[in-house]
XYZ file of C-alpha atoms in Angstrom:
606
model
C 104.351 10.073 180.259
C 101.173 12.689 180.391
C 103.090 14.656 178.726
C 103.851 12.442 175.540
C 100.695 11.773 175.242
C 99.804 15.454 175.258
C 102.562 15.726 172.838
C 101.411 12.646 170.113
C 97.832 14.426 170.440
C 98.643 17.520 169.971
C 100.866 15.721 166.672
C 97.598 13.650 164.988
C 95.104 17.137 165.934
C 98.430 18.111 163.659
C 98.216 15.622 161.087
C 94.937 15.886 160.883
C 94.338 20.038 160.052
C 97.161 19.769 157.379
C 94.739 17.296 155.789
C 92.240 19.338 156.069
C 92.646 21.823 155.099
C 94.724 19.768 152.322
C 91.633 18.972 150.737
C 90.156 22.455 151.100
C 92.945 23.710 149.097
C 92.657 20.687 146.201
C 88.978 21.607 145.719
C 89.385 25.180 145.508
C 91.745 24.468 143.226
C 89.167 22.126 141.335
C 86.945 24.291 141.534
C 89.443 27.797 139.828
C 90.460 24.968 137.112
C 86.165 23.691 136.297
C 85.755 28.264 136.372
C 89.349 28.728 134.033
C 87.122 25.654 131.508
C 84.057 27.209 132.106
C 84.542 30.757 131.239
C 87.943 31.249 129.268
C 88.110 27.744 128.100
C 84.459 27.621 126.842
C 85.332 28.026 122.606
C 88.715 25.564 123.549
C 86.430 22.646 124.759
C 83.879 23.576 122.082
C 85.658 23.317 119.319
C 88.107 20.655 120.330
C 84.499 18.469 121.142
C 83.363 19.111 117.454
C 86.707 17.817 115.711
C 86.827 14.560 118.117
C 83.239 14.351 116.703
C 84.160 14.806 112.878
C 87.973 12.459 113.743
C 85.014 10.056 115.073
C 83.030 10.626 111.562
C 85.849 10.020 109.684
C 86.699 6.850 111.259
C 83.310 5.294 111.250
C 82.737 6.221 107.418
C 82.325 2.847 105.390
C 80.588 5.333 101.969
C 77.794 6.724 101.273
C 77.218 9.582 102.918
C 79.435 11.368 105.386
C 77.462 10.794 109.081
C 76.071 14.276 110.384
C 78.742 16.804 113.302
C 76.373 18.086 115.144
C 73.501 19.559 114.092
C 73.433 23.300 113.141
C 71.040 24.024 115.935
C 73.400 22.227 118.936
C 76.606 24.663 117.072
C 74.991 27.974 117.315
C 72.753 26.757 120.486
C 76.446 25.750 122.343
C 78.396 29.266 120.791
C 75.889 31.285 122.523
C 76.060 29.929 126.064
C 79.977 30.448 125.582
C 79.651 34.192 124.383
C 76.687 34.669 127.259
C 79.260 33.555 129.775
C 82.722 35.337 128.678
C 80.750 38.997 127.657
C 78.470 37.969 131.527
C 80.678 40.724 133.448
C 80.748 43.161 130.974
C 77.775 46.549 131.564
C 76.425 46.177 127.710
C 75.840 42.474 127.178
C 74.327 42.885 123.710
C 77.364 45.285 121.669
C 79.991 42.334 123.808
C 77.872 39.264 122.586
C 77.664 40.685 119.179
C 81.280 41.399 118.506
C 82.768 37.806 119.546
C 79.926 36.447 117.862
C 81.854 36.688 115.020
C 85.681 35.694 116.448
C 83.578 32.872 117.591
C 82.178 31.763 114.641
C 84.783 32.649 112.102
C 87.097 29.822 113.785
C 84.137 27.531 114.217
C 86.827 25.313 112.736
C 90.009 26.796 113.866
C 90.468 24.542 117.686
C 94.182 26.777 118.335
C 91.499 30.046 118.743
C 93.060 31.454 122.214
C 91.841 33.461 124.976
C 93.918 36.197 123.241
C 92.484 35.856 119.877
C 88.449 37.308 122.047
C 89.919 40.334 123.453
C 92.426 40.879 120.513
C 88.289 40.948 118.954
C 87.265 43.735 121.201
C 89.877 45.927 120.903
C 89.082 45.814 117.561
C 85.708 46.535 117.751
C 86.597 49.403 120.501
C 89.030 50.483 117.298
C 86.493 51.251 115.541
C 84.400 52.889 116.992
C 86.431 55.323 118.370
C 86.838 55.884 114.734
C 83.512 56.005 113.823
C 83.250 59.028 116.777
C 86.434 60.245 115.228
C 84.486 60.778 111.492
C 81.086 61.695 112.789
C 82.836 64.598 115.213
C 83.953 65.523 112.028
C 81.250 67.127 111.042
C 80.084 69.154 113.694
C 80.305 72.925 113.345
C 82.415 74.960 116.318
C 81.036 78.187 115.518
C 82.015 79.310 119.276
C 86.029 80.075 120.106
C 85.959 77.390 123.791
C 83.811 74.761 121.239
C 87.160 74.626 118.656
C 89.497 74.762 121.319
C 87.742 72.212 122.655
C 87.667 69.890 119.670
C 91.553 70.140 119.053
C 91.983 68.768 122.480
C 89.811 65.649 121.420
C 91.478 65.151 118.284
C 94.323 64.534 120.367
C 93.093 62.149 122.785
C 91.809 60.797 119.513
C 95.044 59.842 118.160
C 96.735 58.694 121.297
C 93.412 56.253 121.515
C 93.981 54.987 118.143
C 97.838 54.194 118.858
C 97.051 52.915 122.087
C 94.296 50.622 120.647
C 96.757 49.174 118.170
C 99.813 48.996 120.599
C 96.948 46.461 122.654
C 95.691 44.813 119.494
C 99.222 44.042 118.692
C 100.615 42.804 122.170
C 97.377 41.355 123.230
C 97.855 39.066 119.532
C 101.542 37.932 120.824
C 101.903 34.693 122.215
C 103.784 35.369 125.966
C 105.028 33.249 128.384
C 103.857 35.773 131.109
C 100.575 36.898 130.150
C 98.953 37.423 133.520
C 101.967 40.868 132.459
C 101.089 41.332 129.289
C 97.054 40.969 131.454
C 98.232 44.296 133.573
C 99.314 46.190 130.561
C 96.372 45.857 128.660
C 94.296 46.675 131.198
C 96.540 49.931 131.650
C 96.219 51.333 128.626
C 92.154 49.613 127.494
C 92.101 52.631 130.690
C 94.191 55.929 129.656
C 91.970 55.201 126.657
C 88.365 55.431 128.019
C 89.705 58.270 130.099
C 90.753 59.705 126.898
C 87.065 58.684 125.778
C 86.085 61.672 128.940
C 88.513 63.792 128.553
C 86.854 65.003 125.027
C 83.758 65.670 126.949
C 85.342 67.312 129.916
C 87.170 70.067 127.393
C 83.809 71.409 126.643
C 81.418 74.020 128.423
C 77.576 72.761 129.251
C 75.717 72.930 126.889
C 73.954 71.825 123.018
C 77.837 71.105 121.779
C 79.218 69.414 124.988
C 75.869 66.885 124.649
C 76.351 65.869 121.017
C 79.522 65.140 121.828
C 78.646 62.554 124.928
C 76.143 61.471 121.749
C 78.605 60.338 119.372
C 81.537 59.146 121.655
C 79.329 57.130 123.626
C 79.390 53.645 121.717
C 83.031 53.406 121.432
C 83.356 53.226 125.757
C 80.978 51.236 125.985
C 83.244 49.160 124.030
C 86.120 50.262 125.897
C 84.258 49.075 128.721
C 83.247 45.380 127.470
C 87.554 45.346 127.148
C 88.330 46.283 129.768
C 86.223 44.276 131.620
C 87.327 40.872 129.703
C 90.729 41.933 130.321
C 89.961 42.280 133.971
C 87.776 38.198 133.757
C 90.588 36.642 132.498
C 92.778 38.127 134.543
C 90.945 37.994 137.834
C 91.125 34.037 136.742
C 94.566 33.510 136.403
C 94.812 35.177 139.813
C 92.811 32.145 141.161
C 94.263 29.406 139.461
C 97.624 31.007 139.975
C 97.193 31.190 144.005
C 95.629 28.205 144.223
C 98.609 26.448 142.449
C 101.190 28.022 144.417
C 98.839 26.669 147.286
C 99.344 23.139 146.454
C 103.442 24.088 145.685
C 105.492 22.571 148.034
C 107.992 25.070 149.858
C 111.171 24.892 152.074
C 110.069 24.952 155.776
C 112.558 27.513 158.572
C 114.017 26.827 161.227
C 112.941 30.046 162.239
C 111.333 33.337 160.651
C 112.458 36.773 161.649
C 111.752 39.264 163.980
C 111.048 42.402 163.646
C 113.668 43.383 165.254
C 116.031 41.096 164.482
C 116.161 42.488 160.763
C 116.495 45.806 159.393
C 114.855 44.515 156.248
C 111.397 43.186 158.032
C 110.457 46.433 159.777
C 110.639 48.369 156.450
C 107.186 46.490 156.372
C 107.285 45.524 152.621
C 105.352 42.660 150.990
C 106.645 38.329 150.842
C 107.126 38.251 147.604
C 109.234 41.470 146.596
C 113.586 40.073 146.967
C 116.083 41.606 148.707
C 117.617 42.990 145.724
C 114.359 44.871 145.321
C 113.627 46.573 149.178
C 117.995 47.583 149.388
C 117.182 49.456 145.842
C 119.483 52.497 146.921
C 119.113 56.164 146.189
C 121.520 58.215 144.014
C 122.320 62.097 143.743
C 121.222 64.103 141.493
C 125.370 64.876 141.872
C 126.437 60.952 140.185
C 123.812 61.133 137.501
C 125.752 61.858 134.320
C 124.570 64.439 131.847
C 124.226 63.084 128.544
C 123.183 66.912 127.660
C 123.108 70.228 129.566
C 120.720 73.540 129.741
C 121.803 76.608 131.211
C 120.162 79.899 130.785
C 123.128 81.168 131.678
C 124.823 79.958 127.375
C 127.445 76.887 130.217
C 125.280 74.052 128.752
C 124.215 72.422 125.155
C 120.840 74.657 124.763
C 119.210 77.449 126.652
C 115.912 76.399 126.520
C 114.766 72.992 127.498
C 112.557 73.005 124.012
C 114.985 73.441 122.081
C 117.631 70.535 123.743
C 114.314 68.182 124.027
C 113.505 69.010 119.615
C 117.191 67.755 119.353
C 117.031 64.521 120.308
C 116.476 61.795 117.828
C 113.056 60.948 117.241
C 114.004 56.576 117.350
C 115.655 57.000 120.540
C 115.198 53.597 122.991
C 118.685 53.732 125.328
C 118.285 56.213 128.575
C 119.172 59.864 128.342
C 120.040 62.087 131.449
C 119.387 65.681 130.275
C 120.175 68.200 133.529
C 118.989 71.275 133.283
C 120.952 74.154 135.832
C 120.025 76.651 138.116
C 117.436 78.912 136.826
C 113.517 79.835 135.360
C 113.031 78.127 132.481
C 109.477 79.923 131.290
C 108.391 77.804 128.560
C 106.102 75.519 128.163
C 107.660 72.199 127.628
C 105.781 69.354 126.022
C 107.588 65.908 126.571
C 106.049 63.979 123.452
C 105.334 60.291 122.800
C 108.257 59.693 121.005
C 110.907 60.687 123.610
C 110.780 58.001 125.887
C 112.875 57.149 128.239
C 113.964 60.559 129.419
C 115.769 61.526 132.818
C 114.932 65.502 133.078
C 117.489 66.224 136.395
C 117.805 69.791 138.312
C 119.421 71.492 141.027
C 116.947 71.226 143.116
C 112.726 72.061 142.781
C 113.527 75.584 144.496
C 116.075 76.448 141.654
C 115.481 74.949 138.442
C 111.805 75.833 137.656
C 109.651 75.922 134.736
C 107.144 78.369 134.836
C 104.485 79.583 133.228
C 100.381 80.675 133.981
C 97.774 79.832 131.283
C 95.185 79.493 132.687
C 90.996 78.700 132.483
C 90.107 81.726 132.482
C 91.961 83.307 130.646
C 90.325 80.658 127.726
C 92.552 77.913 127.286
C 91.026 74.383 128.621
C 92.546 72.994 130.934
C 94.117 70.178 129.072
C 96.033 72.790 128.104
C 96.742 75.258 130.376
C 100.142 72.214 131.745
C 103.378 74.557 131.773
C 104.379 71.336 131.474
C 102.873 68.007 130.072
C 105.014 64.962 129.855
C 103.576 61.228 127.815
C 107.339 59.600 126.784
C 107.248 56.270 128.920
C 109.357 55.837 131.280
C 109.792 59.181 131.509
C 112.006 60.533 135.541
C 111.640 63.794 136.541
C 114.207 64.048 139.939
C 114.624 67.655 141.798
C 113.135 70.058 139.372
C 110.757 72.516 139.521
C 106.869 72.987 138.247
C 104.881 75.933 138.343
C 101.803 77.643 137.258
C 102.062 81.352 138.870
C 97.874 82.276 137.432
C 96.799 83.085 141.389
C 93.162 81.534 142.739
C 91.586 83.576 139.867
C 91.993 82.437 136.674
C 90.662 78.731 138.615
C 91.612 76.005 136.281
C 95.565 76.524 135.882
C 97.634 72.713 135.375
C 101.511 73.113 136.475
C 102.514 69.755 135.838
C 100.200 66.642 133.459
C 101.254 63.266 133.164
C 100.399 61.056 130.602
C 103.209 59.269 130.318
C 103.181 55.791 131.392
C 105.434 53.929 133.956
C 106.349 57.642 134.727
C 108.676 59.123 138.143
C 109.162 62.082 139.827
C 112.055 62.267 142.325
C 112.049 65.329 145.367
C 109.760 67.129 142.119
C 107.384 70.546 143.282
C 104.505 71.449 142.256
C 103.161 74.561 143.422
C 99.636 75.945 141.669
C 96.129 77.055 143.188
C 93.344 74.879 141.256
C 94.045 71.703 139.273
C 98.313 72.006 140.679
C 98.817 67.917 138.856
C 96.957 67.025 136.417
C 97.349 63.068 137.124
C 95.844 62.081 133.633
C 96.169 58.495 133.046
C 98.919 55.160 133.378
C 100.690 54.324 135.817
C 102.810 57.135 137.524
C 104.966 57.100 141.158
C 106.348 60.227 143.325
C 108.484 60.531 146.209
C 109.233 62.705 148.031
C 107.341 65.468 146.225
C 105.981 69.112 147.432
C 102.514 69.570 145.760
C 100.991 73.281 146.499
C 97.074 73.524 146.282
C 93.837 74.566 146.650
C 90.882 73.426 144.740
C 91.578 69.072 143.367
C 95.027 69.848 143.357
C 95.362 66.711 142.201
C 93.804 65.785 139.728
C 93.432 62.726 137.111
C 92.386 59.283 136.366
C 96.245 57.563 136.383
C 96.932 55.069 138.769
C 99.420 57.144 140.618
C 101.061 56.844 144.258
C 101.893 59.292 145.781
C 104.815 58.405 148.368
C 106.553 60.398 150.999
C 104.950 63.713 149.221
C 104.258 66.972 151.479
C 101.080 68.304 150.237
C 100.127 71.881 151.315
C 97.106 73.417 151.058
C 96.872 76.902 150.110
C 94.918 79.959 151.393
C 91.678 80.074 148.571
C 89.772 82.845 147.521
C 86.364 83.541 149.833
C 84.415 81.173 149.366
C 86.252 78.694 148.645
C 86.898 75.376 149.762
C 89.305 72.987 149.600
C 89.550 69.780 148.363
C 93.259 68.054 148.457
C 92.435 65.536 144.948
C 89.544 65.083 142.186
C 90.235 61.546 141.460
C 88.384 60.592 138.186
C 88.032 57.196 137.498
C 84.960 56.838 135.021
C 84.466 52.719 134.657
C 84.317 50.230 137.479
C 86.840 47.828 135.262
C 89.742 50.972 135.090
C 92.731 50.536 136.764
C 93.021 53.903 138.326
C 93.310 55.539 141.205
C 94.702 57.918 143.292
C 97.713 56.858 146.540
C 97.641 58.770 149.088
C 101.059 56.114 150.343
C 102.992 57.928 154.227
C 102.067 61.162 153.194
C 101.702 65.100 155.118
C 99.235 66.858 154.934
C 99.886 70.991 156.206
C 98.382 73.949 155.523
C 101.153 76.399 153.957
C 101.412 80.134 156.353
C 98.926 81.950 154.692
C 96.058 79.304 155.201
C 97.475 78.467 158.946
C 96.223 82.024 160.825
C 92.760 81.821 158.796
C 92.025 77.784 158.467
C 88.540 77.765 160.524
C 87.114 80.027 157.984
C 88.042 77.746 155.207
C 86.693 73.782 155.486
C 89.322 71.677 153.648
C 89.042 68.180 152.317
C 90.856 65.003 151.325
C 88.471 64.475 148.011
C 85.740 64.463 146.527
C 84.633 62.360 143.461
C 85.624 63.370 139.407
C 83.893 60.598 138.108
C 80.711 57.964 138.909
C 84.091 54.979 139.885
C 86.312 57.925 141.497
C 89.016 55.955 144.004
C 91.055 57.251 146.932
C 93.213 55.909 149.724
C 95.006 57.503 152.052
C 96.853 55.716 154.400
C 99.807 55.801 157.289
C 99.841 59.639 156.488
C 99.722 62.707 159.026
C 96.380 64.422 158.191
C 96.283 67.893 159.914
C 94.135 69.490 162.389
C 92.777 71.817 159.842
C 90.789 68.849 157.452
C 87.457 67.766 158.008
C 86.353 66.528 160.216
C 83.688 64.841 158.098
C 87.093 64.650 155.530
C 85.651 63.966 152.225
C 82.546 65.900 149.722
C 80.544 65.090 147.417
C 81.103 66.600 143.540
C 77.179 67.577 143.448
C 74.380 65.559 145.180
C 74.637 62.174 145.400
C 76.306 61.253 141.923
C 78.651 59.464 142.410
C 78.871 58.718 146.712
C 77.549 54.354 146.003
C 80.125 54.085 143.473
C 83.081 55.304 144.551
C 85.615 53.994 146.928
C 87.315 55.617 149.550
C 89.337 54.841 151.543
C 91.913 55.486 154.970
C 94.389 53.021 156.120
C 96.028 54.243 159.675
C 96.494 57.343 159.848
C 97.748 59.567 162.385
C 97.418 63.533 162.796
C 94.535 65.729 164.643
C 92.905 64.751 161.416
C 92.594 62.001 161.110
C 89.984 61.102 162.937
C 86.915 58.763 161.111
C 84.224 58.874 163.634
C 82.154 62.011 161.931
C 83.325 61.025 159.161
C 81.077 60.595 155.888
C 79.063 57.525 155.702
C 78.334 57.225 152.016
C 78.448 53.841 151.335
C 80.993 53.631 149.156
C 83.222 54.730 151.530
C 85.494 52.843 154.335
C 86.903 54.382 157.780
C 89.306 51.271 157.911
C 90.317 49.006 155.221
C 92.036 45.713 156.239
C 95.510 45.229 155.771
C 95.722 43.171 153.379
C 93.174 45.446 151.536
C 95.121 48.235 151.866
C 98.928 46.048 150.663
C 96.800 46.125 147.467
C 97.525 50.100 146.948
C 100.706 49.375 147.826
C 103.804 50.194 144.361
C 103.909 46.426 143.799
C 100.370 45.116 143.030
C 98.735 48.627 142.695
C 101.790 49.860 139.708
C 103.425 46.402 138.971
C 105.968 48.690 139.897
C 108.874 45.613 140.721
C 108.457 45.131 137.128
C 109.956 49.041 136.211
C 110.913 50.530 139.045
C 113.846 49.537 139.223
C 115.143 49.574 135.793
C 115.082 53.277 135.656
C 117.516 53.305 139.116
C 117.995 56.727 140.779
C 114.816 55.628 143.444
C 114.625 54.750 146.861
C 111.022 53.240 146.578
C 109.551 51.613 149.595
C 107.213 49.100 147.688
C 104.700 47.811 151.377
C 103.283 49.167 153.950
C 105.758 51.195 156.545
C 103.741 49.502 160.048
């Protein structure tokens, strides 16, 4: 009898808890909807009210002068409040309010105005400012050779900015059933455009000309920042709304949950939203790939150089093409242009098929232009290739591989250099089982990049130098970028190993104000300094950066003596670490499976 009473009591308590939980969910949903209406739908409500008032006045009209609508003063006041709410998260509110007031007032009689119109207006304003920056800088007189070379970098990234802002406006203006995915693309492209402005400035050496360039592009940076803030705000609201809606959606109750021991899939640590087919992606070996074109130095292919092969491709081609580069050292500087999309390039192995160069900063080449291999075309996949810059440590910045392409993948590749080996410049990038070597900032840039199961080998630097693995360049807090080292191994090479106590090695330092780097589930060697991270200069970015470690192991993984910066987190929760895995951080399930050949781990390993 006692067991029956206990069972009834437990049942009643469960029902009470369920009822309370349901109430909490309903309250959360109502709050989310209200917030959504206030921020994103404010314009709709205002215009709908105006329309309704117009209809009411029309219905009551009995001749004589028509009754007045809302007074001009009331209309202006309501519009101002709506604009103020929309611009609240931006850093440059006056510029935001000036921009949005135009679109709101222009649509005062149009009840169909949508958030996309607001986003499009913000992006349009940013594009206008980039054009103005181009006009201003075109009038500058560049006397020094290095300044002329630097401005050539600016011209390239300005053009990229215009192209991607135009793409963003077109993307934002179209209706879509899945506007959430569209917003992720917008945030990626706008983040890239912001970083392009920084790239232009960084091309110049310290001095008067650099200061003039900073001033010239300052306004465009501010308008791009505002666009990012607006898009991020709407994205956040949609996330909250979808989460609340999902919480109220009834789900089927499973009789028993799988345990890690009963299912090999569960032991991989995938998040619950990743489907079985996506979890079970199979890696195809390069032997299974069928080449459309073959590059071979010995003349046994279609071309003897990679550049000749790329030049032969039709400009308007969108279908994926497989290019096999046979064994050999290819001494050429390669650029996969923006028009060269959906290319899979693979070799005989990262030590057999090698693209090599030696351009460097000391010899007068801007860092941006030193890359042996540069990738701009969306959807690029590199497999079993080697990328080298042989300039050596005494030549300072010397890039082996620069990646600007969105949705790019590198599998079983090797990047060799010293300072600035891999420039993960912009957009979404995924690296799997790659071997990357260097000394100072040898993985740097402002991409959203995940390095999974990679071997990061630190080389012996010059005397009086230190080693830094990463230097991430996120310059605005709303950029979606960051470097994630996931299940990687960080070790010294054979030359550094015997003298590793003479050189300090750090996991990273903040290149820009909102630098973001996460090291998780990785093996860290004993040669990494106990403080872990190095400042860039003084207290710059130490409060605004985001550096985090999660579940690392190895003798260098102890966080007890790590830096005490405001922005550094010696340990983060599993839930927070999950946000930096492939699915949420790169939206990887939307594009990595489509490229095939990739074995990808979507969630945490443990």
